[in-house]
Coordinates of C-alpha atoms in Angstrom, one line a residue:
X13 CA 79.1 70.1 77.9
X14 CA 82.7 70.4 78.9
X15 CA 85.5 68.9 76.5
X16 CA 88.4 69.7 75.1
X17 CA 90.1 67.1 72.1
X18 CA 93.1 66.6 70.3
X19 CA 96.5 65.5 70.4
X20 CA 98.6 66.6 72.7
X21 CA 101.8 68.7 72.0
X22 CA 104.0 66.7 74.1
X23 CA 104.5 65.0 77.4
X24 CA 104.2 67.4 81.0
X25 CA 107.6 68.2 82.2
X26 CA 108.7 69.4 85.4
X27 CA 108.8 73.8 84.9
X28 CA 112.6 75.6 84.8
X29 CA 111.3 78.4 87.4
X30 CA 114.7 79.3 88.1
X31 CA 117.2 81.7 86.0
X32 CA 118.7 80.0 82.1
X33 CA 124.4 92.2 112.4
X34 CA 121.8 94.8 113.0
X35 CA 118.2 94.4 113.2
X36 CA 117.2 98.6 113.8
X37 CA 114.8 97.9 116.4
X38 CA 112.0 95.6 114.9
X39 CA 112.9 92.5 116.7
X40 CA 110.2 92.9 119.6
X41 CA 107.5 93.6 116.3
X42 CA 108.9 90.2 114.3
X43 CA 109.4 88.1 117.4
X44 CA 105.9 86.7 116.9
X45 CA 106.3 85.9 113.0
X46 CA 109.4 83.7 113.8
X47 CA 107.1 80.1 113.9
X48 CA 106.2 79.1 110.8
X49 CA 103.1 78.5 109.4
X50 CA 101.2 75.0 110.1
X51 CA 102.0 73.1 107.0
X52 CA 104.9 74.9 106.2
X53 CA 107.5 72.4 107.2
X54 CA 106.7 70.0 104.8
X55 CA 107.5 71.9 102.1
X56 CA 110.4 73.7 103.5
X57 CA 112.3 70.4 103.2
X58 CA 111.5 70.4 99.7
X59 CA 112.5 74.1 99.0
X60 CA 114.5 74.9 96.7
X61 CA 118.5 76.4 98.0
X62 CA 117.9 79.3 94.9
X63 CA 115.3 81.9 96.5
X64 CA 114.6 84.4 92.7
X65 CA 114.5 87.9 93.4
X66 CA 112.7 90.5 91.0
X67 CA 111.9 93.9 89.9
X68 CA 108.7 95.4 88.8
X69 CA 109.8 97.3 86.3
X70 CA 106.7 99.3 84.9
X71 CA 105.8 102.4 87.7
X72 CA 102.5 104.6 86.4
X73 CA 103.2 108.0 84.7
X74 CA 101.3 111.0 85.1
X75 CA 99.9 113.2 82.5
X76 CA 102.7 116.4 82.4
X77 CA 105.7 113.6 82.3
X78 CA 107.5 113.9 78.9
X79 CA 105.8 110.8 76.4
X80 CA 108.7 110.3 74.9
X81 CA 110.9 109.2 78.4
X82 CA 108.1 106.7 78.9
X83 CA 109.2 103.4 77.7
X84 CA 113.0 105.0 78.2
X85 CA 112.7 105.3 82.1
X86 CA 111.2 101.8 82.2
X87 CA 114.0 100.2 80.3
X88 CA 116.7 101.7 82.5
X89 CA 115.1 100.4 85.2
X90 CA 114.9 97.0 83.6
X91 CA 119.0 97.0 82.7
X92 CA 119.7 98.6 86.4
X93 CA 118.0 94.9 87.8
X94 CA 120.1 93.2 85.2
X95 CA 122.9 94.7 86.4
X96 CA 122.3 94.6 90.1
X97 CA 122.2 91.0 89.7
X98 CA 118.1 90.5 89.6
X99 CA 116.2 86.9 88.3
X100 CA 113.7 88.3 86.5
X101 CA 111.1 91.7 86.3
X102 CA 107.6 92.1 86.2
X103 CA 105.1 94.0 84.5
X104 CA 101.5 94.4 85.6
X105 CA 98.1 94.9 82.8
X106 CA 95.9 97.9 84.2
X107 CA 92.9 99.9 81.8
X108 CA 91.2 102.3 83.9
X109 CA 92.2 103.6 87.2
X110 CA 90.6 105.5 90.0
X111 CA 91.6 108.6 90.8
X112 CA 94.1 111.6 88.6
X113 CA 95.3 109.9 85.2
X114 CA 98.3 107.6 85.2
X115 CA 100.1 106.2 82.1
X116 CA 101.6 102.7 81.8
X117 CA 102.6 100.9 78.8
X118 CA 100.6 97.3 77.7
X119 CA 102.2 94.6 78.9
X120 CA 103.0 91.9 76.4
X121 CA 104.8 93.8 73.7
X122 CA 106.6 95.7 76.6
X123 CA 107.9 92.3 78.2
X124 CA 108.5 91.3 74.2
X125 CA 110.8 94.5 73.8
X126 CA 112.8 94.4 77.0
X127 CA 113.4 90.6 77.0
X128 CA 116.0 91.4 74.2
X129 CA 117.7 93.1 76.9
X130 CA 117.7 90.6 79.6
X131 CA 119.3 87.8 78.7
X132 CA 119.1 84.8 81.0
X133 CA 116.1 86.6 82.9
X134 CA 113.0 85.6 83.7
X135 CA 110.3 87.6 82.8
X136 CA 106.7 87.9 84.0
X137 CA 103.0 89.6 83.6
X138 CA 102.6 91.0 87.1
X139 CA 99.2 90.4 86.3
X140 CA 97.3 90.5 83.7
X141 CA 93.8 90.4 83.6
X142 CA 92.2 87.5 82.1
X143 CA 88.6 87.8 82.8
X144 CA 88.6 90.8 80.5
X145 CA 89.9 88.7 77.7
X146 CA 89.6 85.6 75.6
X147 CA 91.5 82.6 76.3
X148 CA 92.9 82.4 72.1
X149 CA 93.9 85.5 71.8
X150 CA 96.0 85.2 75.0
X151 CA 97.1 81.4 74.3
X152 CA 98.6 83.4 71.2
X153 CA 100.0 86.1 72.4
X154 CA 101.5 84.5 75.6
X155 CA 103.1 81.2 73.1
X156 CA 104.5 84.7 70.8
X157 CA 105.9 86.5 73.8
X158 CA 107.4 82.6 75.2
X159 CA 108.8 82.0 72.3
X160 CA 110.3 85.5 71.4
X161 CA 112.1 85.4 75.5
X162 CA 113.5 81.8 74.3
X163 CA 111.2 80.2 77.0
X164 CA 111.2 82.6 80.2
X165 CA 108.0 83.7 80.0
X166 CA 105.7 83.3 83.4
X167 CA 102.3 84.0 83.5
X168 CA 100.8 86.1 86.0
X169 CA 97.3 86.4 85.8
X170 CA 94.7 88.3 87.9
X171 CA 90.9 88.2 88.5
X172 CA 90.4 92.1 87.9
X173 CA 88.4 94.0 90.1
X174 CA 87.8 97.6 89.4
X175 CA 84.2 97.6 88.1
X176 CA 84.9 100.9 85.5
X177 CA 87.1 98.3 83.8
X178 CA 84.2 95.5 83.3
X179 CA 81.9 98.2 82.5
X180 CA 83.9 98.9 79.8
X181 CA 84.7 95.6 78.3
X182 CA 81.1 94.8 78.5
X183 CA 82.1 92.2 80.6
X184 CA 79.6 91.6 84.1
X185 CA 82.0 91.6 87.1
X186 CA 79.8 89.0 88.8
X187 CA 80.8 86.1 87.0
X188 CA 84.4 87.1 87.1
X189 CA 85.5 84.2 89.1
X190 CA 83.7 81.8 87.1
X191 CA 84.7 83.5 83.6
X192 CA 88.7 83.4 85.3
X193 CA 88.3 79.8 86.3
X194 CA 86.9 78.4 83.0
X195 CA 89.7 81.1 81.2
X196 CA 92.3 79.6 82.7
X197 CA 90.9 75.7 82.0
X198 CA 90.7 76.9 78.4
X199 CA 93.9 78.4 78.3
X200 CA 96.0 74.9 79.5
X201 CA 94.0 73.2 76.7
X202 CA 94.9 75.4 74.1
X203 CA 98.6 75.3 75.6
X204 CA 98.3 71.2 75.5
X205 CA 96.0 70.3 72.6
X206 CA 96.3 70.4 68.9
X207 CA 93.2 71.2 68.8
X208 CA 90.3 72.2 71.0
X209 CA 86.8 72.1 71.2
X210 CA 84.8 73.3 74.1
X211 CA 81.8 74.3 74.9
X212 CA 81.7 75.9 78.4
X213 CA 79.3 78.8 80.4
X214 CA 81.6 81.5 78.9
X215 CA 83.6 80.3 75.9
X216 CA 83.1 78.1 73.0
X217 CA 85.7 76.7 70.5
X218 CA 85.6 74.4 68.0
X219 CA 88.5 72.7 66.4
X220 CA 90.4 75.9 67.7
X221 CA 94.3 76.3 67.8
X222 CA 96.9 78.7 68.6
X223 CA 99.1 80.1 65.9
X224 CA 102.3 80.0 68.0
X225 CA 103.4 77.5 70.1
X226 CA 105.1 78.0 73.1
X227 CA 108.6 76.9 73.8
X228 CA 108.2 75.9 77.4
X229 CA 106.3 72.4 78.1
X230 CA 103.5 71.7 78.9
X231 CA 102.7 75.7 78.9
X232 CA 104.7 78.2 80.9
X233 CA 104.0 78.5 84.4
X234 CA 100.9 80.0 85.4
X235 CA 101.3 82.1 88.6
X236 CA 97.4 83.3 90.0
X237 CA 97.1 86.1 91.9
X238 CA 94.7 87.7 94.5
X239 CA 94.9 87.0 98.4
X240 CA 91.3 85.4 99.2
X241 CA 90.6 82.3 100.4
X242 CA 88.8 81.6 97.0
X243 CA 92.2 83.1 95.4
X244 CA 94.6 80.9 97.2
X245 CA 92.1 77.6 96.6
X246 CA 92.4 78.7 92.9
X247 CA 96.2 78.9 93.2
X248 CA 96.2 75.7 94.2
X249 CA 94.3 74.0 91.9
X250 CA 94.7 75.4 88.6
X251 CA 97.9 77.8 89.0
X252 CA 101.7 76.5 88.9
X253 CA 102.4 79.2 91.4
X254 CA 100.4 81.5 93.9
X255 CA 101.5 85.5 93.7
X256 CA 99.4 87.0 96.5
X257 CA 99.0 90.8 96.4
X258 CA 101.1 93.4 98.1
X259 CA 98.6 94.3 100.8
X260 CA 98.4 90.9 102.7
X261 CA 99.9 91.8 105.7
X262 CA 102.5 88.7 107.3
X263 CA 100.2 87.8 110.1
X264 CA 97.4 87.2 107.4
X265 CA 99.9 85.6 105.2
X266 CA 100.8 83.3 106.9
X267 CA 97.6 81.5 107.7
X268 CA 97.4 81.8 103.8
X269 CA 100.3 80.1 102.9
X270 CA 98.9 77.1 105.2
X271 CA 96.0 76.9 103.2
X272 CA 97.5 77.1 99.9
X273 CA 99.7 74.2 100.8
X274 CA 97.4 71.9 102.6
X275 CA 95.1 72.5 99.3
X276 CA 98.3 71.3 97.3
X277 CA 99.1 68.5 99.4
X278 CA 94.9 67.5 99.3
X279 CA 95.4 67.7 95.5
X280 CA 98.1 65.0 96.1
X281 CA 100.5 67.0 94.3
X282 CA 102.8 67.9 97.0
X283 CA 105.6 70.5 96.5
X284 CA 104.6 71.6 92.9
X285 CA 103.3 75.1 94.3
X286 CA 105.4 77.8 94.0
X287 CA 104.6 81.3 96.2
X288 CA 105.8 84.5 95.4
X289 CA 106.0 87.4 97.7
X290 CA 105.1 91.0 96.0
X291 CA 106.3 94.0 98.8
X292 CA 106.4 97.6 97.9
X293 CA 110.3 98.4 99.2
X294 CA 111.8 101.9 100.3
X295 CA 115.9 101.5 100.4
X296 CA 118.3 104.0 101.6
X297 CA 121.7 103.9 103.4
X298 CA 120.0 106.6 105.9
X299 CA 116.9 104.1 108.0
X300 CA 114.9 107.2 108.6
X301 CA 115.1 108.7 105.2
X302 CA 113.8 105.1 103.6
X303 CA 111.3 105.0 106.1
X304 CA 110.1 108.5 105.7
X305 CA 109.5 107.8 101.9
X306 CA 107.2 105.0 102.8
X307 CA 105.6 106.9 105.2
X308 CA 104.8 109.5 102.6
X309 CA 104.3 107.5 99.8
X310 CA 102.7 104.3 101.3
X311 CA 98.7 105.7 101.2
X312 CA 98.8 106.2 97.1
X313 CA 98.6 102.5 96.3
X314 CA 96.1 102.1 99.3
X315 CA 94.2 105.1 98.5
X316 CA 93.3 102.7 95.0
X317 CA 92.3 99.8 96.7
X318 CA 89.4 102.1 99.0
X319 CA 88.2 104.0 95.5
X320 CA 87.2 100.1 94.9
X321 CA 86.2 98.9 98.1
X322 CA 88.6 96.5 98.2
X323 CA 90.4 97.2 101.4
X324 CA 88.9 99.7 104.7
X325 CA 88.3 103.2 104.5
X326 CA 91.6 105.0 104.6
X327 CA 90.9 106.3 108.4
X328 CA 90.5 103.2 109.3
X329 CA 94.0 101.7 108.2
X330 CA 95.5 104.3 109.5
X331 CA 94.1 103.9 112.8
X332 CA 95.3 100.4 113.0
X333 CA 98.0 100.4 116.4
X334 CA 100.7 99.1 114.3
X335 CA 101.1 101.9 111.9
X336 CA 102.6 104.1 114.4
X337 CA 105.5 101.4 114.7
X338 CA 108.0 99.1 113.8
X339 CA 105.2 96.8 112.5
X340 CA 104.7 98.8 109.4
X341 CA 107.4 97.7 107.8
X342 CA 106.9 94.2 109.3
X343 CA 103.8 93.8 108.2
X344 CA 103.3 95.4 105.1
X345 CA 106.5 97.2 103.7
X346 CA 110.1 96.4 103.1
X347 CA 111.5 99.8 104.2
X348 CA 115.1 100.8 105.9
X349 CA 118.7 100.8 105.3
X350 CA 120.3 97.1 103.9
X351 CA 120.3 95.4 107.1
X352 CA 117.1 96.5 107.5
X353 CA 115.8 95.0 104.5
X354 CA 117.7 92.3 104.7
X355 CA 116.1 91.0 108.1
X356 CA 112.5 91.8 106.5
X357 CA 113.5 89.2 103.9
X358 CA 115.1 86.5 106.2
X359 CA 111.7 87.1 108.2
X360 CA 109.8 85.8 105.2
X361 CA 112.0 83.1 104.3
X362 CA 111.7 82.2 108.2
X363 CA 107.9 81.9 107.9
X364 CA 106.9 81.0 104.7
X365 CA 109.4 79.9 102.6
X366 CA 108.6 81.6 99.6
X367 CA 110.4 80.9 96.1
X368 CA 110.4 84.4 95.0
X369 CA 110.5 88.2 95.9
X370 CA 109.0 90.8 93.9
X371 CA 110.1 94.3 95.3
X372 CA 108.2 97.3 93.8
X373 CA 110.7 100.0 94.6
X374 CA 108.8 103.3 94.0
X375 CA 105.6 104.7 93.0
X376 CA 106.6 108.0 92.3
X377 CA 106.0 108.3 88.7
X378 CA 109.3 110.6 88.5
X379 CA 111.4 108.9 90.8
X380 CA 113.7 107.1 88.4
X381 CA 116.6 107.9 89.5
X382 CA 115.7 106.9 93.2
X383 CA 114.4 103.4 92.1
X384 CA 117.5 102.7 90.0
X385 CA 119.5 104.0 93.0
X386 CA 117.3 101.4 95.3
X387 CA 117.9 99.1 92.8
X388 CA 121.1 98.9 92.9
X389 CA 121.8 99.2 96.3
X390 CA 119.3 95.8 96.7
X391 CA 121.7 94.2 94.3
X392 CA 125.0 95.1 95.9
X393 CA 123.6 95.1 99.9
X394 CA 120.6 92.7 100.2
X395 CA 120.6 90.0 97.4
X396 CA 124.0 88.4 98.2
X397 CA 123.0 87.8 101.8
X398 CA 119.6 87.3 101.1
X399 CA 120.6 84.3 99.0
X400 CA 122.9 82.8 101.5
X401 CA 120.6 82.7 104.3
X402 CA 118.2 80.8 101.8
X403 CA 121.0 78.4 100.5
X404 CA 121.9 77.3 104.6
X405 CA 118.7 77.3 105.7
X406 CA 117.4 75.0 102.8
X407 CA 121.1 72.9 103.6
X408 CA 120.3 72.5 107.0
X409 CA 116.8 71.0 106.4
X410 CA 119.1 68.2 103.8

C-alpha cells in the first residue's frame, strides 16, 4: 500500500528559477542543428527572455595536491563566477571513482558554506545521488541547506551508476530506478505533508516529518538527471526541471528535448519543464590554444564513463568521423575563443531552447588559475551577448 497523510504546508506556487561576427569555421558542421526540434516551438513561445548561466564550481583533486588549498581553490572559483556576472554554481555528489584517486568535497555543507558568499545566486547539487540514500535524511538536509541560502536552493538529483558505489552502500543497483522513482515520490511528500506515512517497495514511514522546513514552496525545484529515454520520461513526470548529462551529443539531444516536452505537454502540464544544458567548456582568446586543451583533456571524463560501461570503448569514440573536425566542439564541447563560444551557445538556444547553461570549465585538478581565467573571460566576452540573443529571440516570438 501506497499513501502518504497529513496536512499540507501550504498551497503549490509557481518556482522563482531565476536569480533574487565570426563563426571560426563551424558553420558547414552546425548548419544541420539550425531546425529545431519537433515540439520545440511550442514551448519556445513560452520561454522565458532570462537564459541562467552557471558554474560548476567543485573540479576533483588528486592525491599529492596540498589538503589544505582544497576547499580554498573551490571558493575562488565560486567568487570569480560571482564576479563575472554568473546565476548560480553547481556542485556534483560522487563516493568512489574508477581509475587513480580523486578528492572532492560533500556537497551539501559545501553549497551551505559558499552560499554565504553568493548572495543573490542560485545554487544547485549537480547531482546527487539519491538512490544511495533515504528520502528523510535528504528532505532534512535539503529544507537546512534551502533555508540556510534564503531559498535558492535547486535540487539536482541523479540515478547513480557506478556499481563499486552500490556495492558499498549495500544498496542492489538493479532496482535503482525503482528505489529513485519511489525516493523522489517520498521526497515531495515529506516537502508537502505534515506528516507522512508510507509504506512503499523500498521505504516505509510512519507519522514521519522533517525537522527543517524549507523556505521555497511547495519544495525547491527538483532538476533529474541522466540522458535515457527512461531519464527524460522521469524528468517529465516527477522532476521540475530535466538536466541531461554532459555527453549527449546535440544531434541526440535534440530528439531528447522532443520527447521530454511532448511527455510534458501529455502530462497536460505544458511549459512547467525547465532543461538545463551541462557542457564541459575550453576558453581562450587564442581558438587553437582552447581547442588544444579539449583535445588533450577531453578523454579523462570519457575514460570514466567506459571503466562503467556507460558509454563505447574509448577506440570506438574516437573513431567516430566527427572527432577529427569542427563537430567536436558542436557536438559535444564548448571549446574556442569568445565568438567561438558564443555561437556554440546561440546554437543551443536555436535548437532547444534551454533555460540554463552549466559550463564545467576544467578538469585539471590544478588548473585554477586557468578556470578562473575562463571564468572570467565567459563573464566579460560570452554572457552579455549570450543573454541578448536570448532576450530578442524570446521578443520576437511575443
Amino acid at each position: 500500500m501506497h499513501k502518504g497523510v497529513g496536512r499540507e504546508h501550504g498551497k503549490p506556487s509557481t518556482f522563482a528559477f531565476g536569480r533574487t561576427e565570426h563563426r571560426s569555421g563551424i558553420d558547414t558542421a552546425v548548419h544541420r542543428h539550425r531546425t529545431p526540434a519537433p515540439g520545440a516551438l511550442i514551448f519556445y513561445f513560452l520561454m522565458d527572455s532570462h537564459v541562467l548561466f552557471g558554474i560548476s564550481v567543485q573540479g576533483p583533486y588528486s592525491p599529492d595536491a596540498p589538503r589544505e588549498r582544497h576547499f580554498p581553490g573551490v571558493l575562488e572559483s565560486a567568487i570569480a563566477a560571482r564576479d563575472a556576472g554568473f546565476d548560480f554554481i553547481t556542485t556534483g555528489q560522487e563516493y568512489l571513482t574508477p581509475g587513480p584517486a580523486i578528492y572532492t568535497l560533500a556537497a551539501i555543507p559545501l553549497l551551505a558554506r559558499l552560499a554565504a558568499d553568493l548572495p543573490g545566486m542560485r545554487i544547485m547539487t549537480g547531482v546527487y545521488l539519491v538512490p544511495l540514500d533515504h528520502p528523510l535524511r535528504l528532505v532534512n538536509d535539503f529544507a537546512t541547506l534551502d533555508t540556510i541560502s534564503g531559498g535558492r536552493l535547486d535540487i539536482g538529483m541523479g540515478l547513480a551508476y557506478r556499481k563499486p558505489e552500490f556495492e558499498n552502500f549495500g544498496v542492489d543497483i538493479k532496482t535503482r530506478g525503482r528505489r529513485f522513482d519511489e525516493a523522489i515520490d517520498v521526497m515531495r511528500m515529506l516537502f508537502t505533508q505534515d506528516l507522512v506515512t508510507y509504506e512503499g517497495q523500498f521505504f516505509k514511514l510512519h507519522e514521519a516529518r522533517s525537522r527543517a522546513r524549507a523556505i521555497q514552496r511547495p519544495h525547491p525545484p527538483f532538476w533529474i538527471g541522466g540522458y535515457s529515454a527512461a531519464a527524460v520520461r522521469r524528468a517529465a513526470e516527477r522532476g521540475d526541471g530535466w538536466y541531461p548529462g554532459a555527453f549527449a551529443e546535440l544531434s541526440v539531444l535534440k530528439d531528447q528535448v522532443a520527447l521530454y516536452r511532448k511527455t510534458i505537454s501529455d502530462l497536460g502540464k505544458p511549459g512547467q519543464g525547465q532543461l538545463m544544458v551541462l557542457r564541459f567548456t575550453w576558453i581562450d582568446e587564442d581558438r587553437k590554444k582552447a581547442q588544444q586543451l579539449a583535445k588533450d583533456h577531453a578523454e579523462g571524463p570519457h575514460r570514466n564513463y567506459v571503466a562503467t560501461g556507460l558509454r563505447e570503448s574509448l577506440a570506438e569514440y574516437k573513431s567516430r568521423p566527427w572527432l577529427s573536425g569542427h563537430d567536436l566542439f558542436v557536438e559535444n564541447w564548448f571549446a574556442g575563443n569568445p565568438d567561438d563560444i558564443y555561437e556554440q551557445i546561440k546554437l543551443y538556444i536555436e535548437v532547444v531552447r534551454p533555460d540554463r547553461f552549466n559550463f564545467r570549465v576544467s578538469v585539471d585538478p590544478s588548473a585554477h588559475a586557468d578556470a578562473h581565467k575562463a571564468v572570467r573571460l565567459l563573464g566579460r566576452e560570452v554572457l552579455p551577448r549570450a543573454r541578448k540573443f536570448a532576450a530578442s529571440l524570446a521578443a520576437a516570438a511575443r
